[in-house]
């Protein structure tokens, strides 16, 4: 496994183009920014990526995880984050490519007052299968987690999202929020979300919710009645859906780049609207 | 008819079907520049169908008749095209659009309808001014359109759009529904101040109370998908006291 220590306040970008096994340390009290860009190629039949993050006491990590594996036939991502007391981790995860992508992500809140916030967006088209499993374990008291996902599914793609939050007996006064939203933009698109809560103590605050919707005719008409063309209206609706994730990316240039890629991908999508 | 009395907006013998069912049965109306017309009628009389048909909703099929704006036939135009020709529909139940902020939406809409008429600085100044007049906090600009908005807030946003888009003809579908007294006063008085020779209004309403603030030049009673009686402002007051049945009986006589 390749080991890497992040430098305080210096944003870093790591590119993953072939099988990878990476261990990252965020040292005590530091504040680090990492962009992990997975850019697989069609020639790589199966791409395996394993990441282990250790976030020490009172450290902060912002991780922007962009998967743009395009035509890579198969991608397996495995990410584990261990957070110490008082640490804070914000993750923005955007999955754009690969024909079959399976992500297993776990966050372990290993000390009191550790916090984690995941904002994720899976964008599936054609016949992609994107399967994300995210689990958060509250092992200590007064820990907080928030997992939000906003998935856009077109063509005949399938997007699956399983989210487990487990609060141990020691996890009193912990808070957990799970929100999942799926937007289906073609008739043959499919989305399945399974939020799960396992609570083994009392005096916790937990909420979860999941919705699946289509681009509404009424919404399109409203925008068109204000002068937008049907394409502009549709773009605005679909763009807007992933905006909560895009807005949370701290690097403006990267945010705009991802936004532009998403727009290009939407324009390439030729699934008939009806 | 002199040049100055040419109708701004004209509906000629309009027949409309929705999912194969006939709803409008020959609506005809001439709206002069700067005038306010009110259409009143019971639930199910076809008033909202008229509003949607005038704004080019694809579900509402015009089977006969014409819609003219400044003499130009706009019957076959899409909603987008009508909006760009400055036709405006204020919705009775404006829909929520998650993820699209009010700010982005207004910017895109003003650009689409008014082109480069208003630069970014002027746009921001105009928005601030109108937000203040409509008692809308600036924080609304970062919220998703109509998401979590109360009825009054939605109607204030509709009114804000009208003020920014500066339509020639504003069709307001039950703008007063769901409004408390204060909200009605705020919105109605802003609409009244936006009256001009360059703008006409077609108000669709059940109740007379909106017309206390926006005085109509003509009032029309809608029944069975068409106008059956027309009159001045006093007709609205008479409807309030005598009910729709009186007007409907008079029309049948």
Short mmCIF file of C-alpha atoms in Angstrom, two decimals, chain A:
data_model
loop_
_atom_site.label_atom_id
_atom_site.label_comp_id
_atom_site.label_asym_id
_atom_site.label_seq_id
_atom_site.Cartn_x
_atom_site.Cartn_y
_atom_site.Cartn_z
CA UNK A 1 0.00 0.00 0.00
CA UNK A 2 1.25 3.45 -0.97
CA UNK A 3 1.45 5.81 2.04
CA UNK A 4 0.85 9.52 1.89
CA UNK A 5 0.66 12.28 4.49
CA UNK A 6 -1.25 15.41 3.54
CA UNK A 7 0.26 18.80 4.19
CA UNK A 8 -1.59 21.35 6.26
CA UNK A 9 -3.73 23.71 4.11
CA UNK A 10 -2.03 22.78 0.85
CA UNK A 11 -4.62 21.38 -1.58
CA UNK A 12 -3.40 18.24 -3.30
CA UNK A 13 -4.63 16.32 -6.30
CA UNK A 14 -4.02 12.59 -6.66
CA UNK A 15 -4.74 10.91 -9.98
CA UNK A 16 -5.67 7.24 -10.10
CA UNK A 17 -5.47 5.66 -13.54
CA UNK A 18 -4.75 2.03 -12.70
CA UNK A 19 -5.02 -0.31 -9.73
CA UNK A 20 -4.30 1.63 -6.58
CA UNK A 21 -3.83 0.96 -2.90
CA UNK A 22 -3.36 4.15 -0.91
CA UNK A 23 -3.10 5.04 2.76
CA UNK A 24 -3.52 8.72 3.65
CA UNK A 25 -2.84 10.33 7.02
CA UNK A 26 -4.19 13.67 8.11
CA UNK A 27 -2.08 14.71 11.09
CA UNK A 28 -3.38 15.93 14.42
CA UNK A 29 -4.82 19.43 14.31
CA UNK A 30 -4.15 19.99 10.62
CA UNK A 31 -6.60 21.05 7.93
CA UNK A 32 -6.15 19.34 4.58
CA UNK A 33 -7.74 19.37 1.15
CA UNK A 34 -7.46 16.42 -1.19
CA UNK A 35 -8.89 15.89 -4.65
CA UNK A 36 -8.91 12.26 -5.68
CA UNK A 37 -9.46 11.89 -9.42
CA UNK A 38 -10.07 8.44 -10.78
CA UNK A 39 -9.51 8.54 -14.52
CA UNK A 40 -9.60 4.96 -15.72
CA UNK A 41 -9.21 3.98 -19.34
CA UNK A 42 -11.08 1.52 -21.52
CA UNK A 43 -7.91 -0.54 -21.84
CA UNK A 44 -8.01 -1.25 -18.11
CA UNK A 45 -10.54 -4.06 -17.89
CA UNK A 46 -11.08 -3.97 -14.14
CA UNK A 47 -9.83 -1.13 -12.01
CA UNK A 48 -9.47 -1.76 -8.29
CA UNK A 49 -8.92 1.18 -5.98
CA UNK A 50 -8.48 0.89 -2.23
CA UNK A 51 -8.12 3.87 0.05
CA UNK A 52 -7.54 4.03 3.77
CA UNK A 53 -7.73 7.40 5.50
CA UNK A 54 -6.62 8.07 9.06
CA UNK A 55 -7.78 11.44 10.32
CA UNK A 56 -6.12 12.20 13.63
CA UNK A 57 -7.39 14.13 16.62
CA UNK A 58 -9.00 17.48 15.82
CA UNK A 59 -7.88 17.29 12.20
CA UNK A 60 -10.05 18.40 9.29
CA UNK A 61 -10.15 16.81 5.87
CA UNK A 62 -12.03 17.91 2.81
CA UNK A 63 -12.05 15.13 0.24
CA UNK A 64 -13.38 15.72 -3.26
CA UNK A 65 -13.62 12.34 -4.92
CA UNK A 66 -14.28 12.47 -8.64
CA UNK A 67 -14.77 9.25 -10.57
CA UNK A 68 -14.45 9.81 -14.32
CA UNK A 69 -13.68 6.33 -15.47
CA UNK A 70 -15.47 6.78 -18.77
CA UNK A 71 -15.40 3.54 -20.66
CA UNK A 72 -13.65 1.46 -17.97
CA UNK A 73 -15.67 -1.72 -17.99
CA UNK A 74 -15.50 -2.39 -14.28
CA UNK A 75 -14.47 -0.32 -11.26
CA UNK A 76 -14.27 -1.42 -7.66
CA UNK A 77 -13.72 1.29 -5.09
CA UNK A 78 -13.12 0.60 -1.47
CA UNK A 79 -12.68 3.50 0.93
CA UNK A 80 -12.36 3.40 4.69
CA UNK A 81 -12.01 6.46 6.90
CA UNK A 82 -11.02 6.24 10.56
CA UNK A 83 -11.68 9.44 12.43
CA UNK A 84 -10.26 10.27 15.84
CA UNK A 85 -11.78 12.48 18.51
CA UNK A 86 -12.86 15.94 17.40
CA UNK A 87 -12.01 15.35 13.74
CA UNK A 88 -14.10 16.52 10.85
CA UNK A 89 -14.34 15.04 7.37
CA UNK A 90 -16.32 16.48 4.46
CA UNK A 91 -16.60 14.33 1.36
CA UNK A 92 -17.97 15.36 -2.02
CA UNK A 93 -18.23 12.31 -4.24
CA UNK A 94 -19.22 12.51 -7.89
CA UNK A 95 -19.44 9.37 -10.01
CA UNK A 96 -19.64 9.98 -13.74
CA UNK A 97 -18.25 6.95 -15.51
CA UNK A 98 -17.48 3.26 -15.79
CA UNK A 99 -19.90 0.73 -17.13
CA UNK A 100 -20.10 -1.00 -13.77
CA UNK A 101 -18.90 0.82 -10.69
CA UNK A 102 -19.18 -0.59 -7.20
CA UNK A 103 -18.25 1.59 -4.27
CA UNK A 104 -17.93 0.42 -0.69
CA UNK A 105 -17.27 3.28 1.68
CA UNK A 106 -17.09 3.18 5.45
CA UNK A 107 -16.54 5.90 7.98
CA UNK A 108 -15.69 4.99 11.55
CA UNK A 109 -16.21 7.73 14.10
CA UNK A 110 -13.66 6.49 16.63
CA UNK A 111 -13.71 9.30 19.15
CA UNK A 112 -16.20 11.68 20.74
CA UNK A 113 -17.24 14.76 18.76
CA UNK A 114 -16.02 13.35 15.46
CA UNK A 115 -18.12 14.53 12.51
CA UNK A 116 -18.56 13.44 8.93
CA UNK A 117 -20.58 14.90 6.06
CA UNK A 118 -20.95 13.08 2.73
CA UNK A 119 -22.50 14.73 -0.30
CA UNK A 120 -22.68 12.37 -3.22
CA UNK A 121 -23.92 12.36 -6.74
CA UNK A 122 -24.04 9.37 -9.08
CA UNK A 123 -24.77 10.28 -12.69
CA UNK A 124 -25.74 7.27 -14.76
CA UNK A 125 -26.58 7.04 -18.47
CA UNK A 126 -26.68 4.48 -21.27
CA UNK A 127 -26.48 1.08 -19.58
CA UNK A 128 -24.29 1.98 -16.65
CA UNK A 129 -24.68 0.33 -13.31
CA UNK A 130 -23.53 2.45 -10.39
CA UNK A 131 -23.75 0.79 -7.01
CA UNK A 132 -22.74 2.74 -3.92
CA UNK A 133 -22.73 1.41 -0.39
CA UNK A 134 -21.92 3.93 2.30
CA UNK A 135 -21.80 2.99 5.97
CA UNK A 136 -21.17 5.24 8.94
CA UNK A 137 -20.37 3.79 12.34
CA UNK A 138 -20.83 5.88 15.45
CA UNK A 139 -18.59 4.16 18.00
CA UNK A 140 -18.44 7.04 20.45
CA UNK A 141 -20.74 9.60 22.04
CA UNK A 142 -21.60 13.00 20.57
CA UNK A 143 -20.58 12.05 17.05
CA UNK A 144 -22.37 13.43 14.00
CA UNK A 145 -22.93 12.18 10.50
CA UNK A 146 -24.82 13.46 7.50
CA UNK A 147 -25.06 11.53 4.25
CA UNK A 148 -26.83 13.24 1.34
CA UNK A 149 -27.07 11.79 -2.12
CA UNK A 150 -28.47 13.30 -5.31
CA UNK A 151 -28.49 10.83 -8.20
CA UNK A 152 -29.41 11.55 -11.83
CA UNK A 153 -30.31 8.53 -13.93
CA UNK A 154 -30.99 8.46 -17.65
CA UNK A 155 -30.89 5.99 -20.53
CA UNK A 156 -31.22 2.48 -19.19
CA UNK A 157 -28.85 3.05 -16.32
CA UNK A 158 -29.30 1.63 -12.85
CA UNK A 159 -28.22 3.52 -9.78
CA UNK A 160 -28.24 1.72 -6.47
CA UNK A 161 -27.58 3.37 -3.16
CA UNK A 162 -27.41 1.61 0.19
CA UNK A 163 -26.67 3.71 3.23
CA UNK A 164 -26.22 2.20 6.68
CA UNK A 165 -25.85 4.24 9.82
CA UNK A 166 -25.01 2.25 12.91
CA UNK A 167 -24.89 3.75 16.38
CA UNK A 168 -23.13 1.61 18.99
CA UNK A 169 -24.27 1.37 22.62
CA UNK A 170 -21.52 3.90 23.44
CA UNK A 171 -22.87 6.37 20.89
CA UNK A 172 -25.15 8.42 23.13
CA UNK A 173 -26.02 11.97 22.08
CA UNK A 174 -25.04 11.22 18.50
CA UNK A 175 -26.81 12.69 15.49
CA UNK A 176 -27.32 11.11 12.09
CA UNK A 177 -29.08 12.40 9.01
CA UNK A 178 -29.58 10.48 5.77
CA UNK A 179 -31.15 12.08 2.70
CA UNK A 180 -31.36 10.44 -0.68
CA UNK A 181 -32.89 11.93 -3.83
CA UNK A 182 -33.07 10.30 -7.23
CA UNK A 183 -34.03 12.02 -10.47
CA UNK A 184 -35.04 9.77 -13.34
CA UNK A 185 -34.76 11.48 -16.71
CA UNK A 186 -35.76 8.65 -18.99
CA UNK A 187 -38.51 6.06 -18.90
CA UNK A 188 -36.09 3.13 -18.64
CA UNK A 189 -33.88 4.58 -15.92
CA UNK A 190 -33.87 2.78 -12.58
CA UNK A 191 -32.94 3.86 -9.07
CA UNK A 192 -33.09 1.99 -5.79
CA UNK A 193 -32.20 3.44 -2.42
CA UNK A 194 -32.07 1.62 0.87
CA UNK A 195 -31.40 3.78 3.91
CA UNK A 196 -30.85 1.74 7.06
CA UNK A 197 -30.54 2.78 10.68
CA UNK A 198 -29.27 0.49 13.43
CA UNK A 199 -29.48 2.23 16.75
CA UNK A 200 -28.19 0.41 19.82
CA UNK A 201 -28.65 3.15 22.38
CA UNK A 202 -31.10 5.86 23.35
CA UNK A 203 -30.68 9.65 23.47
CA UNK A 204 -29.75 10.01 19.81
CA UNK A 205 -31.20 12.08 17.00
CA UNK A 206 -31.64 10.32 13.69
CA UNK A 207 -33.57 11.14 10.55
CA UNK A 208 -33.70 9.58 7.13
CA UNK A 209 -35.62 10.14 3.92
CA UNK A 210 -35.59 9.06 0.32
CA UNK A 211 -37.41 10.30 -2.79
CA UNK A 212 -37.40 9.28 -6.42
CA UNK A 213 -38.88 11.64 -8.98
CA UNK A 214 -38.92 12.41 -12.67
CA UNK A 215 -38.46 15.75 -14.36
CA UNK A 216 -41.92 17.12 -14.00
CA UNK A 217 -43.90 18.32 -17.00
CA UNK A 218 -45.32 21.06 -14.79
CA UNK A 219 -41.83 22.21 -13.84
CA UNK A 220 -40.72 22.26 -17.46
CA UNK A 221 -43.81 24.19 -18.50
CA UNK A 222 -43.28 26.72 -15.71
CA UNK A 223 -39.75 27.46 -16.92
CA UNK A 224 -40.85 27.57 -20.56
CA UNK A 225 -43.62 30.02 -19.66
CA UNK A 226 -40.82 32.30 -18.48
CA UNK A 227 -39.08 32.26 -21.85
CA UNK A 228 -36.69 29.31 -21.51
CA UNK A 229 -36.56 26.87 -24.41
CA UNK A 230 -37.42 23.22 -23.62
CA UNK A 231 -33.69 22.31 -23.69
CA UNK A 232 -32.79 25.20 -21.40
CA UNK A 233 -35.60 24.26 -19.03
CA UNK A 234 -34.55 20.64 -18.90
CA UNK A 235 -30.87 21.55 -18.37
CA UNK A 236 -31.78 23.92 -15.60
CA UNK A 237 -33.84 21.28 -13.82
CA UNK A 238 -31.27 18.53 -14.13
CA UNK A 239 -28.26 20.78 -13.41
CA UNK A 240 -30.03 22.10 -10.38
CA UNK A 241 -30.48 18.64 -9.01
CA UNK A 242 -26.77 17.98 -8.43
CA UNK A 243 -26.08 21.56 -7.38
CA UNK A 244 -26.02 20.86 -3.61
CA UNK A 245 -23.07 18.54 -4.20
CA UNK A 246 -21.30 20.86 -6.67
CA UNK A 247 -21.72 23.86 -4.39
CA UNK A 248 -19.91 22.05 -1.59
CA UNK A 249 -16.70 21.56 -3.63
CA UNK A 250 -14.32 24.16 -2.20
CA UNK A 251 -12.21 24.57 -5.35
CA UNK A 252 -14.09 26.90 -7.68
CA UNK A 253 -12.23 25.81 -10.81
CA UNK A 254 -12.90 22.16 -10.12
CA UNK A 255 -16.53 22.90 -9.36
CA UNK A 256 -16.99 24.66 -12.70
CA UNK A 257 -15.10 21.89 -14.50
CA UNK A 258 -17.36 19.18 -13.06
CA UNK A 259 -20.43 21.27 -13.76
CA UNK A 260 -19.36 21.64 -17.41
CA UNK A 261 -18.69 17.89 -17.69
CA UNK A 262 -22.09 17.13 -16.28
CA UNK A 263 -23.72 19.48 -18.77
CA UNK A 264 -21.79 17.91 -21.65
CA UNK A 265 -22.82 14.46 -20.48
CA UNK A 266 -26.46 15.54 -20.32
CA UNK A 267 -26.31 16.93 -23.85
CA UNK A 268 -24.76 13.70 -25.12
CA UNK A 269 -27.57 11.72 -23.59
CA UNK A 270 -29.90 11.05 -26.46
CA UNK A 271 -32.61 9.13 -24.74
CA UNK A 272 -35.87 10.41 -26.15
CA UNK A 273 -37.63 12.52 -23.59
CA UNK A 274 -40.91 10.70 -23.94
#
